[in-house]
Short mmCIF file of C-alpha atoms and ligand atoms in Angstrom, two decimals:
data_model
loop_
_atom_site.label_atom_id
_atom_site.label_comp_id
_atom_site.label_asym_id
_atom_site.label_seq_id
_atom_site.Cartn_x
_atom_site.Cartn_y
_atom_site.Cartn_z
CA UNK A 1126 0.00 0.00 0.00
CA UNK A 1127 1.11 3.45 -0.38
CA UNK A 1128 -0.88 6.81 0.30
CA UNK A 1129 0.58 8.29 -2.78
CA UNK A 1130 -1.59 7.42 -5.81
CA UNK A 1131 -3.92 9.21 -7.95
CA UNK A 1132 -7.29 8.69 -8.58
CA UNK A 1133 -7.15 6.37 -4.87
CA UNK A 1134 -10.59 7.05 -4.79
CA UNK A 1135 -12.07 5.82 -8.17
CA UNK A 1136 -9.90 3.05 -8.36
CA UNK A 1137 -11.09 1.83 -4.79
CA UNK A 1138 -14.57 1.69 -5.84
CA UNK A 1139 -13.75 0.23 -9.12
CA UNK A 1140 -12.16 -2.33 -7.20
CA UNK A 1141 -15.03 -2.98 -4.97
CA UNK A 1142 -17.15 -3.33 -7.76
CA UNK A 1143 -14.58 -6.42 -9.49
CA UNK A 1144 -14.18 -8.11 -6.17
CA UNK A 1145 -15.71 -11.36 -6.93
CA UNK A 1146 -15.70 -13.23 -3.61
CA UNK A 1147 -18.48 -14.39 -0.96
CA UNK A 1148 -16.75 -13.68 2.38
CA UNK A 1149 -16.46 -16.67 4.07
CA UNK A 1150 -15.89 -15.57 7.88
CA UNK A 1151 -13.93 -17.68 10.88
CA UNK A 1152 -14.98 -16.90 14.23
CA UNK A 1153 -12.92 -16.95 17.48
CA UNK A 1154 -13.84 -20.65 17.86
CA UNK A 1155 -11.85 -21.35 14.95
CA UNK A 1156 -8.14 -19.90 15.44
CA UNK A 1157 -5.51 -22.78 16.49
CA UNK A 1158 -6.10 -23.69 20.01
CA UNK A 1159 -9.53 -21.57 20.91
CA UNK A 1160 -7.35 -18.41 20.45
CA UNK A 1161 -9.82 -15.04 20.34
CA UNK A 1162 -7.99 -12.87 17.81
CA UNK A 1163 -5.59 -13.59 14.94
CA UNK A 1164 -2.77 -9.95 14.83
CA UNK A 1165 -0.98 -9.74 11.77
CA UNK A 1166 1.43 -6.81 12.00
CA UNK A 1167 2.47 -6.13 8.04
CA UNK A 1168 5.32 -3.69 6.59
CA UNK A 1169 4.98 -2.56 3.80
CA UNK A 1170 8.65 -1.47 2.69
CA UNK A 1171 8.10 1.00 0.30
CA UNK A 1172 11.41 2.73 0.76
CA UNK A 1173 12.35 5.09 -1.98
CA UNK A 1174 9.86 4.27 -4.74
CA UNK A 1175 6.87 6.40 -3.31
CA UNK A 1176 9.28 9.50 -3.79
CA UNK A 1177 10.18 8.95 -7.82
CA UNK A 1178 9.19 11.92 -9.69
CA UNK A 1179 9.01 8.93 -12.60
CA UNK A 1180 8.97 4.99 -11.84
CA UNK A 1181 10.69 4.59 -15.31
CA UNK A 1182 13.47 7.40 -15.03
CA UNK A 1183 13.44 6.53 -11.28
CA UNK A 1184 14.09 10.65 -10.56
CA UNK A 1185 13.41 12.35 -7.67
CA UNK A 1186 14.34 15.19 -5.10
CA UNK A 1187 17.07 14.06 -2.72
CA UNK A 1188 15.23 15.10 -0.35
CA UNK A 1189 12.28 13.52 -0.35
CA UNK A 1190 13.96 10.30 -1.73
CA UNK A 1191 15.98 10.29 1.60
CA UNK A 1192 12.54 9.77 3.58
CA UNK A 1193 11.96 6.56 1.30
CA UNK A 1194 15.14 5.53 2.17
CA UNK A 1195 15.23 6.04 6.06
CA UNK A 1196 12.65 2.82 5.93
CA UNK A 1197 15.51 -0.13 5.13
CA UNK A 1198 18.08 1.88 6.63
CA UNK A 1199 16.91 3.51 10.30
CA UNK A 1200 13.31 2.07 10.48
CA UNK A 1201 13.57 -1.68 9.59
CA UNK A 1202 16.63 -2.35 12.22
CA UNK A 1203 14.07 -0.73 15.12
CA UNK A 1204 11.12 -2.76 14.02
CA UNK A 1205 13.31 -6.10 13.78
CA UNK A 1206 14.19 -5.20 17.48
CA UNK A 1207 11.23 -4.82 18.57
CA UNK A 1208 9.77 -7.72 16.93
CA UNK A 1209 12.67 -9.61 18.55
CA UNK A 1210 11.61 -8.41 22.35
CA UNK A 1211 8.30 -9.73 22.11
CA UNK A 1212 9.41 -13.15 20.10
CA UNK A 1213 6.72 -12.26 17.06
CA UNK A 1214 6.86 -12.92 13.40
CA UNK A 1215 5.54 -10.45 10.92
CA UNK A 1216 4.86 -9.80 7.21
CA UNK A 1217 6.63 -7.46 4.69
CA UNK A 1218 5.85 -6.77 1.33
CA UNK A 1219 8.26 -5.42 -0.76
CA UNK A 1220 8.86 -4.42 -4.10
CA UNK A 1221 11.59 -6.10 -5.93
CA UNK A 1222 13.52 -2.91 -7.20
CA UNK A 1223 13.56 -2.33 -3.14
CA UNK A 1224 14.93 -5.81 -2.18
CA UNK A 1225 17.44 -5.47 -5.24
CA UNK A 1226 18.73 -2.48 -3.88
CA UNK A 1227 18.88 -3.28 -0.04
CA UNK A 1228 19.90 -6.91 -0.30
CA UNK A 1229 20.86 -6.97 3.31
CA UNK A 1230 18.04 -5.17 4.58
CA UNK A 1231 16.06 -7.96 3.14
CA UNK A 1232 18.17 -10.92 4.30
CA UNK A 1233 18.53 -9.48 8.17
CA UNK A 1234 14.25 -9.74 8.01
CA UNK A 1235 14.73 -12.77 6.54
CA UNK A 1236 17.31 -14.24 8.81
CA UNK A 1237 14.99 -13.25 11.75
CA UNK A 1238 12.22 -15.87 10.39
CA UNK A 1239 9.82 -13.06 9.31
CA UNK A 1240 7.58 -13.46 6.15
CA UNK A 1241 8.26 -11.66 2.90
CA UNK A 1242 5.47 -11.15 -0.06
CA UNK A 1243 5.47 -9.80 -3.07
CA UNK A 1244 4.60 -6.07 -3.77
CA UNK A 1245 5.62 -5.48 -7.31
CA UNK A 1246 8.91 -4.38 -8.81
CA UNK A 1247 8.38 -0.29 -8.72
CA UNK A 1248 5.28 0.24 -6.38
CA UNK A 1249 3.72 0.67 -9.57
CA UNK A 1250 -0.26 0.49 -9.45
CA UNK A 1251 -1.62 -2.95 -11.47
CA UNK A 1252 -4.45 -1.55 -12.84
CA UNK A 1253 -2.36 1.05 -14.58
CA UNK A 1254 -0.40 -1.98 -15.97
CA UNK A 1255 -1.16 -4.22 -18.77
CA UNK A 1256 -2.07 -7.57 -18.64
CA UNK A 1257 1.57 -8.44 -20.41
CA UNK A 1258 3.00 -5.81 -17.99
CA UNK A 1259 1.41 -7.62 -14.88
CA UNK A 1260 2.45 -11.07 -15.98
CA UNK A 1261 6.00 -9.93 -16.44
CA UNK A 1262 5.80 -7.58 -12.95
CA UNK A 1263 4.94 -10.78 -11.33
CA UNK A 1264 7.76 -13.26 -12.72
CA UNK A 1265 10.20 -10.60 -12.03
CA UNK A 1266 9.36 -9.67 -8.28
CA UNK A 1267 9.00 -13.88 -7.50
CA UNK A 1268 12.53 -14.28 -9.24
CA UNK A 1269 14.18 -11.30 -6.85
CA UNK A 1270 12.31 -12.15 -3.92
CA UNK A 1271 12.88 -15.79 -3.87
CA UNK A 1272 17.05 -15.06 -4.98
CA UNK A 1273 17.76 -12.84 -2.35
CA UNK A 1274 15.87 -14.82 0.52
CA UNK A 1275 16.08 -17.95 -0.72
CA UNK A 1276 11.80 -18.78 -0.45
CA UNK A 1277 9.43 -17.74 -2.84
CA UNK A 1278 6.98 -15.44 -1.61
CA UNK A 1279 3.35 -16.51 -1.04
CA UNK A 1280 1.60 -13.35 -0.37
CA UNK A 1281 0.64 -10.81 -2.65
CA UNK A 1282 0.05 -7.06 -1.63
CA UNK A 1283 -0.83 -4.96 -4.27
CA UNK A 1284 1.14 -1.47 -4.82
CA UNK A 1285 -1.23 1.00 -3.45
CA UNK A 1286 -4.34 -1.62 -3.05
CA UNK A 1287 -5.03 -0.96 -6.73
CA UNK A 1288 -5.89 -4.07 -8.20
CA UNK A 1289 -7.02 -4.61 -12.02
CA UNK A 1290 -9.62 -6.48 -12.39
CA UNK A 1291 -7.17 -9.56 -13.46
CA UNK A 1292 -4.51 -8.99 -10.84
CA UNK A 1293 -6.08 -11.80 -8.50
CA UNK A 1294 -6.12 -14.32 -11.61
CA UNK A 1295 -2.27 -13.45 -12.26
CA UNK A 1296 -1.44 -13.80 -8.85
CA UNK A 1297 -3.04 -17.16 -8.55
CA UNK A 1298 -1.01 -18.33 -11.63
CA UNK A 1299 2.25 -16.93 -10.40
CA UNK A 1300 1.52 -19.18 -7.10
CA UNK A 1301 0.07 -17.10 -4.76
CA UNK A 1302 -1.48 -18.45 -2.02
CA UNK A 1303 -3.02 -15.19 -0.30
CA UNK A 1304 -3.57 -11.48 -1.33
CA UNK A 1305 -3.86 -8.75 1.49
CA UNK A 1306 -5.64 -6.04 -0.58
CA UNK A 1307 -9.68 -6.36 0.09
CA UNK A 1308 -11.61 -4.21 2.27
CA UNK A 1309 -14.77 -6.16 2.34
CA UNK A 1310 -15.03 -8.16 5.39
CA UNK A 1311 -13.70 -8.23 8.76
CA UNK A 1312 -12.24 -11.36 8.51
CA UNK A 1313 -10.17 -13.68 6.34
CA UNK A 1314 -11.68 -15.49 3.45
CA UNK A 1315 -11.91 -17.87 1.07
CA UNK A 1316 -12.35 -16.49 -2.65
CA UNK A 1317 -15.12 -17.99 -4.91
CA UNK A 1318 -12.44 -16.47 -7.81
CA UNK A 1319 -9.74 -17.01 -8.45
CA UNK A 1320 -11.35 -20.58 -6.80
CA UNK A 1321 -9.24 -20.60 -3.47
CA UNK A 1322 -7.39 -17.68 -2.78
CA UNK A 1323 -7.07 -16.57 0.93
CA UNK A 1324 -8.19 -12.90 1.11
CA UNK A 1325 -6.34 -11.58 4.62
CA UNK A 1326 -8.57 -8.06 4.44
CA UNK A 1327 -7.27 -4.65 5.42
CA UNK A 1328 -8.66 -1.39 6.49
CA UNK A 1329 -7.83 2.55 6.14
CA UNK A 1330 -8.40 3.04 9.81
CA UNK A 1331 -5.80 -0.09 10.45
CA UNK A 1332 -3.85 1.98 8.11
CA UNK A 1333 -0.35 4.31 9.92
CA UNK A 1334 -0.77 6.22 6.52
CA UNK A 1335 -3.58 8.15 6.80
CA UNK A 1336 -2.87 9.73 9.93
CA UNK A 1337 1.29 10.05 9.34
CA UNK A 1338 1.71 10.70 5.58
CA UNK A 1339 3.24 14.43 5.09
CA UNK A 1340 4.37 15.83 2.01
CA UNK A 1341 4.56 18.66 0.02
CA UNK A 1342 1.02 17.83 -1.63
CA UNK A 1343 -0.36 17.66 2.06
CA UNK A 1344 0.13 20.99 3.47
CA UNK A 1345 -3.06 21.12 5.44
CA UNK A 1346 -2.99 18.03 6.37
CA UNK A 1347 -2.73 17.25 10.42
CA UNK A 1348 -0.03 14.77 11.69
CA UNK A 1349 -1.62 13.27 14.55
CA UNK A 1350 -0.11 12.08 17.65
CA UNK A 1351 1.71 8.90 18.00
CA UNK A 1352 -1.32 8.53 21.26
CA UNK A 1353 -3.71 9.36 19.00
CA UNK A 1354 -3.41 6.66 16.66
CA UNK A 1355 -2.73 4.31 19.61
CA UNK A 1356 -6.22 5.25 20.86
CA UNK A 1357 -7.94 4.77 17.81
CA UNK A 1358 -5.89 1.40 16.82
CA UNK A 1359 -7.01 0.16 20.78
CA UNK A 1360 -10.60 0.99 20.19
CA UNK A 1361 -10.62 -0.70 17.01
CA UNK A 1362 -8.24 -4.16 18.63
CA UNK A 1363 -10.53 -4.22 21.61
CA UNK A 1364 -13.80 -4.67 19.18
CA UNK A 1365 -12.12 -7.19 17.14
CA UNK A 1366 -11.44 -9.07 19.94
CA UNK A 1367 -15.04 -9.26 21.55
CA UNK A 1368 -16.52 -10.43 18.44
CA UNK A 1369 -13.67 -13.01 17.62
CA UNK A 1370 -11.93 -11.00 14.83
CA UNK A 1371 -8.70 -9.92 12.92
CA UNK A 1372 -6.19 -7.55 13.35
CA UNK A 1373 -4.30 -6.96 10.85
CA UNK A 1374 -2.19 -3.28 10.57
CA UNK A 1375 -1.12 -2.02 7.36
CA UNK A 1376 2.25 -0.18 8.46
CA UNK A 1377 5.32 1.28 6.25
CA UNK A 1378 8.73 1.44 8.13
CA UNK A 1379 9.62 4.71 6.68
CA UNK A 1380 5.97 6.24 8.51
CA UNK A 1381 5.74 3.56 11.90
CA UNK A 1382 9.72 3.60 12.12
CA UNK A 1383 9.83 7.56 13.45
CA UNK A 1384 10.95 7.47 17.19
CA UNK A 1385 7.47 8.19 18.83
CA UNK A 1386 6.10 6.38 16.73
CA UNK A 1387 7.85 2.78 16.78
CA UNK A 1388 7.74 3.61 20.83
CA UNK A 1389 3.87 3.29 20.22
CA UNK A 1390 3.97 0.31 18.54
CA UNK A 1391 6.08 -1.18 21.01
CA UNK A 1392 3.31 -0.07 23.84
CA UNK A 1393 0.66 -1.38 21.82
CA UNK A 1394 2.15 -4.94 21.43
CA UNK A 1395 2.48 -4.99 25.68
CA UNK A 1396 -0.80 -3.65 25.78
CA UNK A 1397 -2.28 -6.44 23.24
CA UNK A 1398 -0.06 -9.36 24.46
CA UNK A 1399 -2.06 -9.03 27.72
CA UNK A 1400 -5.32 -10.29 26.41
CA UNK A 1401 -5.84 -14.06 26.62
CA UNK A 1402 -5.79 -15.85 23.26
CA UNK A 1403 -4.03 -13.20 20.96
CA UNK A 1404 -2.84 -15.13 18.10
CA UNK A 1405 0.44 -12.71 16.70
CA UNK A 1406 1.19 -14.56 13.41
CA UNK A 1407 2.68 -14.07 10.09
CA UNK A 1408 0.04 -13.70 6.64
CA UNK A 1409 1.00 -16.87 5.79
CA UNK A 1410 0.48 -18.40 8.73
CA UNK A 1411 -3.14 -16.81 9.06
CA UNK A 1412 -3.90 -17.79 5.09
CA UNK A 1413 -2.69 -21.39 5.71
CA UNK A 1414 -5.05 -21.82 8.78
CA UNK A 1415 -8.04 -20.25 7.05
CA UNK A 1416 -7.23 -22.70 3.95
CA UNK A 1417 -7.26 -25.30 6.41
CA UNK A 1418 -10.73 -25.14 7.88
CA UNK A 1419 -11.82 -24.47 4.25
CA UNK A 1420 -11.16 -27.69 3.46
CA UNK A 1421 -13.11 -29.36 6.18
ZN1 ZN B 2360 3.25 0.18 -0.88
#
C-alpha cells in the first residue's frame, strides 16, 4: 500500500465493484487452540519508490527520496528489534527494485524468520499496468524475492491496493497463495475467484498512513499524535477481539519507524499481548489456517 496514488478514490470503488468473492468468515472458535484474535502486523517497505518523480526514469528530489530511504536503513533495524523483544513474526511486502537495492536489509528480516510477499517491482499500481506488464511484474518480483531470501513469496500485496480487475487471476497463476488487498469483510476469506485464494482483508483506519503521511502535496494536512493513533488502533483491537476477529495493521517502516512512533507500537504490542488468546502470526500463517478449515 502506499498513500501516494492518484485517482485512490475511483480506483477503490472500481475495485469494490470487481471483487468477486463471498466472504467466508472464521470466528474466534476457529483460530488454532480456541485463540480469540488472529494480529498480523504487516510492513509494507516501500522505501524510496513512493518519492520517484518517474517509476521509469526513477528521478526524484534528494530530499524527499531520503525519507523513502530512512525505511531499510533507520526504520527496519528498530522494528526487527522490537519484533525480537516480544518473540513475534511479521509480514513485509516489498517491491523487488527495493529488495534489489537493499539486499541486506532484506536478508537481516529474513534471517529473523519473518515473512516476505510480493509487492511489485516499482510500487507501480496494477491496474495502470497491462495484462503483459502484470504477468511480467509478477515473474520478475518472485525471481528477486525468492534469490535474495532464498523462499518464494506466497503473499501478494498490491502497490497501493489498486488491483485490475485480473490482478487476483495473475497472482493465482504466479503461485500465490493469499492477497492482502480487500476491504470487504472483517475477517479472512476464502475467494469464490480465483477458486481458493485466501483474502487476509485490510482497512484505512488499520492503516499508519492516513494519519502520518506528510508531504509537500499535504500541506493542510494534520499529523496526529503517536497517542492518538494508539487510541484509535485500541478501540478498534478491543472490538475485534469481543466479536472473535482480525487484526491486521497495514504499516510502512519509513511512517511507523519515526521514534514516537515505533515507541507506540512497542506499547501497543504490551498492551495487546495481555489479552488471553491473541494469536500474533505471520500472513501466511493466518492464510494457511483459514485454507485449512476451508477444506473441512
Ligand atoms: Zn506500498
Amino acid at each position: 500500500m502506499s498513500p501516494k496514488s492518484p485517482g485512490y478514490r475511483p480506483i477503490l470503488l472500481l475495485l469494490l465493484a470487481c471483487a468477486s468473492a463471498t466472504p467466508v468468515g472464521v470466528g474466534a472458535a476457529e483460530w488454532p487452540d480456541g485463540r480469540k484474535i488472529a494480529v498480523t502486523l504487516t510492513f509494507d517497505l516501500d522505501a524510496d519508490t513512493l518519492w520517484w518523480d518517474d517509476p521509469d526514469s526513477m528521478q526524484g528530489n534528494p530530499s524527499s527520496l531520503s525519507q523513502g530511504r530512512y525505511g531499510p536503513t533507520v526504520a527496519v533495524p528498530k522494528i526487527l528489534a522490537l519484533l525480537e523483544r516480544h518473540g513475534i513474526r511479521a509480514t513485509f511486502f516489498v517491491p523487488s527494485w527495493v529488495a534489489g537495492q537493499y539486499p541486506e536489509t532484506l536478508r537481516a528480516i529474513a534471517s529473523a524468520g519473518h515473512e516476505i510477499g510480493a509487492h511489485g517491482v516499482k510500487h507501480v499500481a496494477p491496474v495502470t499496468l497491462s495484462a503483459a506488464a502484470e504477468q511480467a511484474e509478477f515473474a520478475e518480483s518472485v525471481r528477486v524475492l525468492e534469490a535474495i531470501t532464498g523462499k518464494r513469496p506466497r503473499g501478494y500485496r498490491a502497490p497501493s491496493w489498486a488491483l485490475s480487475d485480473i490482478t487476483l487471476e495473475l497472482a493465482v497463476d504466479a503461485g500465490f497463495t493469499y492477497s492482502s488487498n480487500l476491504m470487504d469483510s472483517d475477517v479472512p476469506y476464502v475467494h469464490d475467484s480465483p477458486p481458493g485464494l485466501v483474502e487476509l482483508p485490510v482497512s484505512w483506519i488499520l492503516d499508519d498512513a492516513p494519519y502520518f503521511w506528510f508531504d509537500e502535496a499535504s500541506w493542510d494536512k494534520k499529523i496526529h499524535s503517536a497517542a492518538e493513533v494508539r487510541a484509535i488502533w485500541q478501540e478498534e483491537f478491543v472490538a475485534a477481539y469481543e466479536s472473535g476477529g482480525y487484526f491486521d495493521l497495514t504499516m510502512h517502516p519509513q511512517i511507523i519507524g519515526r521514534p514516537a512512533r515505533v515507541r507506540m507500537l512497542d506499547e501497543l504490542v504490551d498492551w495487546m499481548s495481555d489479552f488471553d488468546g491473541v494469536w500474533f502470526a505471520t500472513c501466511a500463517e493466518v492464510a494457511n489456517h483459514v485454507r485449512s478449515i476451508e477444506a473441512r
